[in-house]
Short mmCIF file of C-alpha atoms in Angstrom, two decimals:
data_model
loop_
_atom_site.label_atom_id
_atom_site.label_comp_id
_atom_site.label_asym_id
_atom_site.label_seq_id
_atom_site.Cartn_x
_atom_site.Cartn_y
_atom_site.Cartn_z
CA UNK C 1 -38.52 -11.15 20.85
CA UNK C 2 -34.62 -10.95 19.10
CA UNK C 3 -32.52 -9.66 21.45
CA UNK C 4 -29.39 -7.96 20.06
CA UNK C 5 -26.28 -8.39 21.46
CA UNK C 6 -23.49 -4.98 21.51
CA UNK C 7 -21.45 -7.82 18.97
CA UNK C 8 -24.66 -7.48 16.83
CA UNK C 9 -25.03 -4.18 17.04
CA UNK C 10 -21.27 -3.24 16.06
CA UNK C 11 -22.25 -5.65 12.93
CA UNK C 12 -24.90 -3.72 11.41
CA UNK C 13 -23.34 -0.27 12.36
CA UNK C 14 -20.20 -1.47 10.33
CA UNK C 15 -20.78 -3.65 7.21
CA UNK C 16 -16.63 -4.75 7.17
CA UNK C 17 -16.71 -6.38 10.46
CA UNK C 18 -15.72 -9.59 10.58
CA UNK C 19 -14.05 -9.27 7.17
CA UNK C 20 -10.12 -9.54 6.55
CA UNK C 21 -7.95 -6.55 7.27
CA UNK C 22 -11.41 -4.61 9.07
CA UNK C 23 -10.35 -5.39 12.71
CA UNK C 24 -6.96 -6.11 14.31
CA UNK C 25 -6.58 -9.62 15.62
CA UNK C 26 -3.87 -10.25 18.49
CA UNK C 27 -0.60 -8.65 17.98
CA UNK C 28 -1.44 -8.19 14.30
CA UNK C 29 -1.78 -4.69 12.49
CA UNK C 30 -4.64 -2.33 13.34
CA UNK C 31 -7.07 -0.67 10.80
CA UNK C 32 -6.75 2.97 10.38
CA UNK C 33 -9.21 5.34 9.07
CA UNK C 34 -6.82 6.83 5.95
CA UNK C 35 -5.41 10.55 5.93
CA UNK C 36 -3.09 12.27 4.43
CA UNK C 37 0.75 11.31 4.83
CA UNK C 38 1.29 15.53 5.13
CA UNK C 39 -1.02 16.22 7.75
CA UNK C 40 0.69 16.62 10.93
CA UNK C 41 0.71 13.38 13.08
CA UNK C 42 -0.71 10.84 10.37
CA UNK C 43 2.29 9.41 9.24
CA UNK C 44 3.65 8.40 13.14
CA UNK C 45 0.22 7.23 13.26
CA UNK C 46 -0.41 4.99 10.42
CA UNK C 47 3.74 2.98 10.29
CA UNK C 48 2.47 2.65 14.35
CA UNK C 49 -0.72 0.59 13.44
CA UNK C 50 0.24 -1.20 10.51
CA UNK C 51 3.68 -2.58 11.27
CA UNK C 52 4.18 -5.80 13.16
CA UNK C 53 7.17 -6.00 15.19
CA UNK C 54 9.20 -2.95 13.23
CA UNK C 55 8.11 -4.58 9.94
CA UNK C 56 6.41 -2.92 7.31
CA UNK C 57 5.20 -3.92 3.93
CA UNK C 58 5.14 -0.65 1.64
CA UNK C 59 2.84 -0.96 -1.43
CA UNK C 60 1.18 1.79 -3.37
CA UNK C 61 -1.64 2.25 -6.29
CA UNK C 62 -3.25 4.88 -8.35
CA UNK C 63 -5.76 5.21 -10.31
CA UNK C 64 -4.76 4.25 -13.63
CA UNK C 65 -4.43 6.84 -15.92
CA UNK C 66 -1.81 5.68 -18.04
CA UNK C 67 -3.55 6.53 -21.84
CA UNK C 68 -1.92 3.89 -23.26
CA UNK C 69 -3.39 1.06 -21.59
CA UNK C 70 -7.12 2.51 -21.49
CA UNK C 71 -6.63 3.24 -25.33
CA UNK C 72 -5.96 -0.75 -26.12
CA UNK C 73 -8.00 -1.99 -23.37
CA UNK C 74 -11.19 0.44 -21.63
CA UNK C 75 -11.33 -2.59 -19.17
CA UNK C 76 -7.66 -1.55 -17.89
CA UNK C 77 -9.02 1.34 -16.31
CA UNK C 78 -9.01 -1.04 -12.90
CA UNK C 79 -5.73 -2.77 -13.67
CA UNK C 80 -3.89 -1.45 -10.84
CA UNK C 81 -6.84 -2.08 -8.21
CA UNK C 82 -6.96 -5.85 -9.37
CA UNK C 83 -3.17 -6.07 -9.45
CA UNK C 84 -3.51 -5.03 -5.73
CA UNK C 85 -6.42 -7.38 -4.44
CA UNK C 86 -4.57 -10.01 -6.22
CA UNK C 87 -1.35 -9.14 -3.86
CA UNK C 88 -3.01 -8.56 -0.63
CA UNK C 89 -5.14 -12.13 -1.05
CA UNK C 90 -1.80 -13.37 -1.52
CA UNK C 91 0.04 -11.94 1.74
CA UNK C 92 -3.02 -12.86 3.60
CA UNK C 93 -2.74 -16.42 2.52
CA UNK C 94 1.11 -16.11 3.34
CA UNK C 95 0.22 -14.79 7.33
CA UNK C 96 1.29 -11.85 6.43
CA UNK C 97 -0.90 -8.50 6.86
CA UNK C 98 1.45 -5.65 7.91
CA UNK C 99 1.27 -3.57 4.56
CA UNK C 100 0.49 0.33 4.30
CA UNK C 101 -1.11 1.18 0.99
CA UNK C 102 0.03 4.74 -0.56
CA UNK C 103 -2.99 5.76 -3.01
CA UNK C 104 -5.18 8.35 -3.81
CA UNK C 105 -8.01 9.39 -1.67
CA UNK C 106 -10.65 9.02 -3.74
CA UNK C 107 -9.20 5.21 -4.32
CA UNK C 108 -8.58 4.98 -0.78
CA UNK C 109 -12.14 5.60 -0.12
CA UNK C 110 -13.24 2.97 -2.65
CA UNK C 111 -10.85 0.19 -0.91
CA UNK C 112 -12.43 1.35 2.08
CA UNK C 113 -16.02 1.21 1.24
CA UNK C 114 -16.17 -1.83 -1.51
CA UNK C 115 -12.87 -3.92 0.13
CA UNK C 116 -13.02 -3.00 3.54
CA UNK C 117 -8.96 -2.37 3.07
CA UNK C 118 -8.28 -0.03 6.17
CA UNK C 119 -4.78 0.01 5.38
CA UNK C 120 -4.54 2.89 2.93
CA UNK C 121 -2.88 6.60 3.29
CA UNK C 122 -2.27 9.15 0.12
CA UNK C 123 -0.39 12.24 0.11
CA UNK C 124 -0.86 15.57 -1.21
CA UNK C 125 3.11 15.91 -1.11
CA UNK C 126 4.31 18.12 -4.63
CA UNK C 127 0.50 18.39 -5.43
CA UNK C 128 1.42 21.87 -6.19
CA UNK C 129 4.88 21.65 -7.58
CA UNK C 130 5.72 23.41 -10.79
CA UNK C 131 7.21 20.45 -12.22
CA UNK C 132 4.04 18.43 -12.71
CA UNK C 133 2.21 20.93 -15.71
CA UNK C 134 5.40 20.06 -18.33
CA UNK C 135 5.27 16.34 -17.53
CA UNK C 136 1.58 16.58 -17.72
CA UNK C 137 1.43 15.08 -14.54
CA UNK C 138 -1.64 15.19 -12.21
CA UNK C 139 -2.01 15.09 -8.51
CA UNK C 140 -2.81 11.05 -8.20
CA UNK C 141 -0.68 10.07 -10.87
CA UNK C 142 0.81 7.02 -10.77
CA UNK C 143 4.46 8.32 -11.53
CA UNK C 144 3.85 11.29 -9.02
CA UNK C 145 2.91 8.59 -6.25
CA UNK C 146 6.25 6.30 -7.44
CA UNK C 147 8.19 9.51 -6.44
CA UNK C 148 6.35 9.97 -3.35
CA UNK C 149 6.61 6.16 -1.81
CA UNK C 150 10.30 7.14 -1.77
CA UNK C 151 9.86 9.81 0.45
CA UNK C 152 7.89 7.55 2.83
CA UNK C 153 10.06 4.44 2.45
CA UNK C 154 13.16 6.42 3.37
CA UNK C 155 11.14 8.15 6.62
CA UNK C 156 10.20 4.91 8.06
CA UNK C 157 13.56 3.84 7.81
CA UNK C 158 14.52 6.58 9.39
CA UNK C 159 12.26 5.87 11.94
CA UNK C 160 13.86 2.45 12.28
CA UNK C 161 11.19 0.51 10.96
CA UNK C 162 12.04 -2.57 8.44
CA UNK C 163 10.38 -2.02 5.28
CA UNK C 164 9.34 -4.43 2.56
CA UNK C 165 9.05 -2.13 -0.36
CA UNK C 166 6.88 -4.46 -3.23
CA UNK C 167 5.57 -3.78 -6.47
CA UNK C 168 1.17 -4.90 -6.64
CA UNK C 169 1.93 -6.71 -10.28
CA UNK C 170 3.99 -10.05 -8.11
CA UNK C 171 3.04 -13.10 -6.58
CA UNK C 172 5.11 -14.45 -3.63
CA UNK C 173 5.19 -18.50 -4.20
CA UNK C 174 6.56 -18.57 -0.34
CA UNK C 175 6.61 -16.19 2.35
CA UNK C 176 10.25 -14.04 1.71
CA UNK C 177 11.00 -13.20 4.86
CA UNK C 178 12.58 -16.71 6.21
CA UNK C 179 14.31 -15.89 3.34
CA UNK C 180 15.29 -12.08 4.37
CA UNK C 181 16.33 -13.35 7.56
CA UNK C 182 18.24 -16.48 7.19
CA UNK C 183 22.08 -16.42 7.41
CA UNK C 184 22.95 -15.63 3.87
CA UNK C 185 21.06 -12.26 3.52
CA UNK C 186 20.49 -11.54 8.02
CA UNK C 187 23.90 -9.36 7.24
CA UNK C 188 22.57 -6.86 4.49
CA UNK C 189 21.02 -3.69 5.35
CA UNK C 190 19.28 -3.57 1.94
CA UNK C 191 18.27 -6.28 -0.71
CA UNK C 192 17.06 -5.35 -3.95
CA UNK C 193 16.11 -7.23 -6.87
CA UNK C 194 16.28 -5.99 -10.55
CA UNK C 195 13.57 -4.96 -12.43
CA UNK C 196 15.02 -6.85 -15.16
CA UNK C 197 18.58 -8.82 -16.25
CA UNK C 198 21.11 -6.72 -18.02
#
């Protein structure tokens, strides 16, 4: 007769545990069940869990919509997922799991379910704002959520966290933040690298 342990048990109740970024380990960030970023209380909330030590790494993806790419390429539809996966594989190999991810919901609840990535938020901020319908913007839309990581950068500042605000298309060869804290940049209050030379 199997007996079944309350570890076992938790295992087959929840198919991410055991898996990176589904439990907190240590001092490390905790998982959080996603929300929105405008609902009262879940902003506090998520920056508490997911920073380490005041530090937090600010990423954020949307489902890509961009015509454009889909037109030249249908399998581009899941560029900016990938792009992600790619990143966070990368800061996990690096020791480094402290991120928030801004998103949709309906991506959040596919990085949830098919990732196990409990790490995700999205906002309904300027869902409603008359501004979108010219641009042809759509709540979700990638250029709508670029706005909105602002917002949320500049409030966890605020809240004197120390946020590491990173594109998902980059690889880090080396963990930056030796880097970020050594002697030459320890005095700067912001560092920000160009998008390109000019």
């Amino acid at each position: 007769t199997a007996v079944s342990t309350p570890a076992a048990l938790e295992k087959i109740r929840d198919p991410c545990a055991g898996r990176p970024g589904a439990t907190a380990r240590g001092s490390g960030p905790r998982p959080i069940p996603g929300g929105d970023l405008e609902a009262s209380g879940v902003l506090e909330a998520a920056f508490a869990a997911r920073a380490v030590e005041g530090e937090l790494i600010f990423l954020s993806v949307g489902d890509t919509r961009d015509h454009r790419r889909v037109a030249k390429d249908p399998a581009l539809k899941d560029i900016s997922t990938d792009f992600l996966l790619h990143l966070l594989a990368n800061l996990r190999a690096l020791g480094r799991e402290n991120w928030l991810i801004l998103s949709t919901r309906r991506l959040c609840g596919r990085l949830q379910a098919e990732h196990c990535e409990r790490s995700c938020v999205w906002s309904t901020l300027w869902d409603d704002h008359p501004g979108l319908e010219p641009w042809r913007l759509k709540p979700g839309d990638m250029f709508l959520m670029w706005a909105q990581q602002w917002r949320y950068v500049a409030r966890a500042l605020e809240l004197g966290y120390r946020v590491f605000r990173a594109d998902t298309d980059v690889y880090f060869a080396e963990d930056p933040y030796p880097l970020l804290r050594s002697p030459l940049l320890r005095p700067f209050e912001m560092v920000v690298q160009h998008d390109f030379a000019s």
